């Protein structure tokens, strides 16, 4: 019974995997899974590969056993009792389950092997395509170099038989040397101008920095003058307050003198 239940659930799992492989939406995920499994889990001499072979052998033996049991009950000419009929039905059911399980297992194994082979061939194809592209580029470069060399050889062959062509080439070479000398002179003049401009820029930069320093010093003096002006303003306000206090004291003294004038006269 336990084996039959295991076979049933194994058949269900195989069916789900087959449906997953049939869907066109998970192609890249399936390929990535197959690459991971073939690289890390199922190698030719791995434990997982041996376990798969053992499971396949066990499923095959169970299928053959169930087929034998079904044929045994069906080959009898006697009328089967209810118990034997139930056994026959159970044996047929187990035969169908084990048969489907064996078929799906073999099918999945074949699909897995085909996908691994396909992925390997794709990798080899991409590598060969890159090699072909690099070889084609190298061949194109060689063809271009060959054409250039042929043109130069033809040109030299024409020069050897014609003195005018040689004179023309010498004249062209002389003109090119003259142009090169002119370019060198222009380059030297440009370098001189660049040096002068750089020197002028350095002088202007120094003057600008000095101007910035003078401006900073003037700003500092202005701040000092503002501080002194504020101090003078505060002192003036304090002097004004002191003058007011002095005037008030004088007024009070005069009032006291007026109030106590009679007392002073009597005292005298």
GROMACS .gro file of C-alpha atoms in nm:
model
  268
    1UNK     CA    1   0.000   0.000   0.000
    2UNK     CA    2   0.277   0.241   0.086
    3UNK     CA    3   0.451   0.172  -0.244
    4UNK     CA    4   0.126   0.227  -0.432
    5UNK     CA    5   0.069   0.561  -0.258
    6UNK     CA    6   0.426   0.663  -0.333
    7UNK     CA    7   0.376   0.566  -0.696
    8UNK     CA    8   0.055   0.770  -0.711
    9UNK     CA    9   0.217   1.083  -0.568
   10UNK     CA   10   0.522   1.033  -0.789
   11UNK     CA   11   0.290   1.016  -1.090
   12UNK     CA   12   0.119   1.340  -0.977
   13UNK     CA   13   0.454   1.516  -0.940
   14UNK     CA   14   0.565   1.395  -1.282
   15UNK     CA   15   0.239   1.519  -1.433
   16UNK     CA   16   0.285   1.863  -1.277
   17UNK     CA   17   0.641   1.880  -1.410
   18UNK     CA   18   0.521   1.782  -1.758
   19UNK     CA   19   0.255   2.055  -1.750
   20UNK     CA   20   0.516   2.305  -1.634
   21UNK     CA   21   0.745   2.208  -1.922
   22UNK     CA   22   0.462   2.237  -2.174
   23UNK     CA   23   0.385   2.598  -2.080
   24UNK     CA   24   0.560   2.852  -2.308
   25UNK     CA   25   0.589   3.120  -2.038
   26UNK     CA   26   0.866   2.967  -1.829
   27UNK     CA   27   1.119   2.881  -2.097
   28UNK     CA   28   1.410   3.078  -1.954
   29UNK     CA   29   1.333   2.963  -1.599
   30UNK     CA   30   1.321   2.601  -1.716
   31UNK     CA   31   1.652   2.633  -1.898
   32UNK     CA   32   1.814   2.797  -1.596
   33UNK     CA   33   1.681   2.519  -1.372
   34UNK     CA   34   1.809   2.250  -1.607
   35UNK     CA   35   2.152   2.417  -1.624
   36UNK     CA   36   2.171   2.439  -1.245
   37UNK     CA   37   2.060   2.078  -1.197
   38UNK     CA   38   2.293   1.941  -1.465
   39UNK     CA   39   2.586   2.139  -1.329
   40UNK     CA   40   2.545   2.093  -0.954
   41UNK     CA   41   2.314   1.798  -0.885
   42UNK     CA   42   2.284   1.544  -1.163
   43UNK     CA   43   2.626   1.469  -1.305
   44UNK     CA   44   2.713   1.140  -1.479
   45UNK     CA   45   2.862   0.983  -1.164
   46UNK     CA   46   2.661   1.164  -0.898
   47UNK     CA   47   2.438   1.018  -0.628
   48UNK     CA   48   2.129   1.183  -0.778
   49UNK     CA   49   2.190   1.010  -1.111
   50UNK     CA   50   2.227   0.674  -0.940
   51UNK     CA   51   1.910   0.739  -0.737
   52UNK     CA   52   1.721   0.817  -1.058
   53UNK     CA   53   1.835   0.490  -1.212
   54UNK     CA   54   1.731   0.301  -0.900
   55UNK     CA   55   1.386   0.466  -0.898
   56UNK     CA   56   1.341   0.386  -1.266
   57UNK     CA   57   1.434   0.022  -1.202
   58UNK     CA   58   1.197  -0.003  -0.903
   59UNK     CA   59   0.909   0.151  -1.098
   60UNK     CA   60   0.976  -0.088  -1.385
   61UNK     CA   61   0.978  -0.389  -1.152
   62UNK     CA   62   0.653  -0.277  -0.989
   63UNK     CA   63   0.495  -0.233  -1.330
   64UNK     CA   64   0.602  -0.582  -1.438
   65UNK     CA   65   0.479  -0.727  -1.110
   66UNK     CA   66   0.140  -0.560  -1.146
   67UNK     CA   67   0.116  -0.678  -1.508
   68UNK     CA   68   0.194  -1.032  -1.400
   69UNK     CA   69  -0.068  -1.018  -1.125
   70UNK     CA   70  -0.332  -0.882  -1.362
   71UNK     CA   71  -0.256  -1.146  -1.623
   72UNK     CA   72  -0.264  -1.415  -1.356
   73UNK     CA   73  -0.617  -1.327  -1.249
   74UNK     CA   74  -0.740  -1.272  -1.604
   75UNK     CA   75  -0.601  -1.601  -1.737
   76UNK     CA   76  -0.820  -1.814  -1.515
   77UNK     CA   77  -1.131  -1.960  -1.679
   78UNK     CA   78  -1.315  -2.002  -1.354
   79UNK     CA   79  -1.572  -1.757  -1.232
   80UNK     CA   80  -1.398  -1.516  -1.001
   81UNK     CA   81  -1.533  -1.449  -0.661
   82UNK     CA   82  -1.588  -1.101  -0.528
   83UNK     CA   83  -1.258  -1.104  -0.341
   84UNK     CA   84  -1.065  -1.210  -0.650
   85UNK     CA   85  -1.242  -0.947  -0.860
   86UNK     CA   86  -1.143  -0.682  -0.609
   87UNK     CA   87  -0.785  -0.807  -0.622
   88UNK     CA   88  -0.798  -0.798  -1.001
   89UNK     CA   89  -0.926  -0.440  -0.999
   90UNK     CA   90  -0.659  -0.337  -0.748
   91UNK     CA   91  -0.390  -0.506  -0.958
   92UNK     CA   92  -0.515  -0.333  -1.272
   93UNK     CA   93  -0.524   0.001  -1.093
   94UNK     CA   94  -0.170  -0.048  -0.966
   95UNK     CA   95  -0.063  -0.154  -1.315
   96UNK     CA   96  -0.207   0.164  -1.468
   97UNK     CA   97  -0.052   0.386  -1.201
   98UNK     CA   98   0.290   0.222  -1.226
   99UNK     CA   99   0.268   0.220  -1.606
  100UNK     CA  100   0.187   0.590  -1.627
  101UNK     CA  101   0.454   0.664  -1.367
  102UNK     CA  102   0.712   0.466  -1.565
  103UNK     CA  103   0.609   0.632  -1.891
  104UNK     CA  104   0.624   0.985  -1.745
  105UNK     CA  105   0.953   0.914  -1.571
  106UNK     CA  106   1.110   0.789  -1.894
  107UNK     CA  107   0.959   1.082  -2.085
  108UNK     CA  108   1.092   1.339  -1.838
  109UNK     CA  109   1.433   1.177  -1.843
  110UNK     CA  110   1.438   1.190  -2.221
  111UNK     CA  111   1.324   1.554  -2.221
  112UNK     CA  112   1.588   1.642  -1.960
  113UNK     CA  113   1.862   1.475  -2.166
  114UNK     CA  114   1.741   1.655  -2.477
  115UNK     CA  115   1.739   1.993  -2.300
  116UNK     CA  116   2.089   1.938  -2.163
  117UNK     CA  117   2.211   1.843  -2.510
  118UNK     CA  118   2.035   2.145  -2.662
  119UNK     CA  119   2.186   2.384  -2.407
  120UNK     CA  120   2.532   2.239  -2.465
  121UNK     CA  121   2.491   2.274  -2.841
  122UNK     CA  122   2.372   2.634  -2.802
  123UNK     CA  123   2.680   2.719  -2.598
  124UNK     CA  124   2.904   2.557  -2.858
  125UNK     CA  125   2.715   2.737  -3.134
  126UNK     CA  126   2.763   3.077  -2.968
  127UNK     CA  127   3.132   3.004  -2.915
  128UNK     CA  128   3.172   2.897  -3.278
  129UNK     CA  129   2.977   3.204  -3.392
  130UNK     CA  130   3.213   3.432  -3.198
  131UNK     CA  131   3.512   3.251  -3.344
  132UNK     CA  132   3.365   3.281  -3.693
  133UNK     CA  133   3.305   3.654  -3.646
  134UNK     CA  134   3.659   3.711  -3.522
  135UNK     CA  135   3.796   3.502  -3.810
  136UNK     CA  136   3.583   3.696  -4.058
  137UNK     CA  137   3.706   4.028  -3.920
  138UNK     CA  138   4.065   3.908  -3.938
  139UNK     CA  139   4.011   3.786  -4.294
  140UNK     CA  140   3.861   4.124  -4.393
  141UNK     CA  141   4.163   4.303  -4.245
  142UNK     CA  142   4.397   4.073  -4.434
  143UNK     CA  143   4.208   4.139  -4.758
  144UNK     CA  144   4.232   4.515  -4.703
  145UNK     CA  145   4.603   4.490  -4.630
  146UNK     CA  146   4.648   4.273  -4.939
  147UNK     CA  147   4.468   4.527  -5.157
  148UNK     CA  148   4.679   4.809  -5.014
  149UNK     CA  149   4.999   4.616  -5.078
  150UNK     CA  150   4.891   4.538  -5.433
  151UNK     CA  151   4.823   4.906  -5.499
  152UNK     CA  152   5.164   4.999  -5.361
  153UNK     CA  153   5.333   4.727  -5.567
  154UNK     CA  154   5.158   4.845  -5.883
  155UNK     CA  155   5.256   5.202  -5.807
  156UNK     CA  156   5.620   5.105  -5.752
  157UNK     CA  157   5.619   4.895  -6.067
  158UNK     CA  158   5.493   5.193  -6.265
  159UNK     CA  159   5.758   5.415  -6.111
  160UNK     CA  160   6.044   5.181  -6.201
  161UNK     CA  161   5.962   5.204  -6.572
  162UNK     CA  162   5.885   5.575  -6.578
  163UNK     CA  163   6.131   5.846  -6.473
  164UNK     CA  164   5.861   6.113  -6.481
  165UNK     CA  165   5.662   5.930  -6.217
  166UNK     CA  166   5.971   5.914  -5.997
  167UNK     CA  167   6.032   6.286  -6.043
  168UNK     CA  168   5.669   6.354  -5.955
  169UNK     CA  169   5.697   6.149  -5.637
  170UNK     CA  170   6.020   6.328  -5.542
  171UNK     CA  171   5.855   6.664  -5.604
  172UNK     CA  172   5.556   6.557  -5.398
  173UNK     CA  173   5.789   6.444  -5.121
  174UNK     CA  174   5.971   6.779  -5.129
  175UNK     CA  175   5.641   6.968  -5.112
  176UNK     CA  176   5.531   6.753  -4.821
  177UNK     CA  177   5.859   6.820  -4.640
  178UNK     CA  178   5.811   7.192  -4.700
  179UNK     CA  179   5.457   7.173  -4.564
  180UNK     CA  180   5.589   6.982  -4.263
  181UNK     CA  181   5.848   7.255  -4.199
  182UNK     CA  182   5.576   7.522  -4.226
  183UNK     CA  183   5.359   7.328  -3.985
  184UNK     CA  184   5.649   7.301  -3.740
  185UNK     CA  185   5.707   7.677  -3.763
  186UNK     CA  186   5.338   7.743  -3.707
  187UNK     CA  187   5.346   7.506  -3.412
  188UNK     CA  188   5.646   7.687  -3.262
  189UNK     CA  189   5.472   8.023  -3.309
  190UNK     CA  190   5.157   7.887  -3.152
  191UNK     CA  191   5.355   7.754  -2.856
  192UNK     CA  192   5.517   8.097  -2.814
  193UNK     CA  193   5.177   8.264  -2.820
  194UNK     CA  194   5.045   8.013  -2.570
  195UNK     CA  195   5.341   8.082  -2.339
  196UNK     CA  196   5.281   8.459  -2.367
  197UNK     CA  197   4.911   8.420  -2.300
  198UNK     CA  198   4.988   8.194  -2.006
  199UNK     CA  199   5.233   8.450  -1.866
  200UNK     CA  200   4.979   8.727  -1.911
  201UNK     CA  201   4.714   8.514  -1.744
  202UNK     CA  202   4.949   8.449  -1.451
  203UNK     CA  203   5.011   8.825  -1.419
  204UNK     CA  204   4.640   8.901  -1.432
  205UNK     CA  205   4.575   8.630  -1.177
  206UNK     CA  206   4.836   8.779  -0.941
  207UNK     CA  207   4.687   9.128  -0.988
  208UNK     CA  208   4.340   8.993  -0.926
  209UNK     CA  209   4.455   8.820  -0.607
  210UNK     CA  210   4.620   9.142  -0.492
  211UNK     CA  211   4.301   9.332  -0.567
  212UNK     CA  212   4.108   9.077  -0.365
  213UNK     CA  213   4.350   9.122  -0.075
  214UNK     CA  214   4.315   9.503  -0.095
  215UNK     CA  215   3.939   9.471  -0.106
  216UNK     CA  216   3.945   9.244   0.196
  217UNK     CA  217   4.167   9.493   0.383
  218UNK     CA  218   3.934   9.779   0.292
  219UNK     CA  219   3.637   9.578   0.407
  220UNK     CA  220   3.815   9.512   0.736
  221UNK     CA  221   3.887   9.886   0.778
  222UNK     CA  222   3.526   9.969   0.696
  223UNK     CA  223   3.414   9.722   0.960
  224UNK     CA  224   3.653   9.881   1.211
  225UNK     CA  225   3.521  10.230   1.126
  226UNK     CA  226   3.164  10.109   1.163
  227UNK     CA  227   3.250   9.962   1.502
  228UNK     CA  228   3.419  10.287   1.610
  229UNK     CA  229   3.122  10.491   1.487
  230UNK     CA  230   2.884  10.271   1.681
  231UNK     CA  231   3.105  10.314   1.990
  232UNK     CA  232   3.106  10.693   1.947
  233UNK     CA  233   2.729  10.693   1.905
  234UNK     CA  234   2.692  10.494   2.226
  235UNK     CA  235   2.925  10.734   2.410
  236UNK     CA  236   2.729  11.035   2.282
  237UNK     CA  237   2.406  10.882   2.402
  238UNK     CA  238   2.562  10.813   2.741
  239UNK     CA  239   2.697  11.174   2.760
  240UNK     CA  240   2.352  11.305   2.675
  241UNK     CA  241   2.203  11.095   2.954
  242UNK     CA  242   2.471  11.217   3.195
  243UNK     CA  243   2.401  11.579   3.093
  244UNK     CA  244   2.033  11.527   3.160
  245UNK     CA  245   2.111  11.378   3.499
  246UNK     CA  246   2.343  11.673   3.572
  247UNK     CA  247   2.073  11.926   3.480
  248UNK     CA  248   1.821  11.744   3.694
  249UNK     CA  249   2.065  11.745   3.985
  250UNK     CA  250   2.126  12.119   3.940
  251UNK     CA  251   1.753  12.182   3.941
  252UNK     CA  252   1.710  11.977   4.256
  253UNK     CA  253   1.995  12.167   4.425
  254UNK     CA  254   1.839  12.500   4.331
  255UNK     CA  255   1.506  12.382   4.466
  256UNK     CA  256   1.671  12.275   4.789
  257UNK     CA  257   1.848  12.613   4.814
  258UNK     CA  258   1.521  12.797   4.762
  259UNK     CA  259   1.341  12.578   5.014
  260UNK     CA  260   1.603  12.615   5.282
  261UNK     CA  261   1.696  12.980   5.216
  262UNK     CA  262   1.497  13.107   5.520
  263UNK     CA  263   1.654  12.848   5.743
  264UNK     CA  264   1.999  12.957   5.632
  265UNK     CA  265   1.918  13.323   5.701
  266UNK     CA  266   1.795  13.243   6.050
  267UNK     CA  267   2.102  13.036   6.114
  268UNK     CA  268   2.320  13.326   6.010
   0.00000   0.00000   0.00000
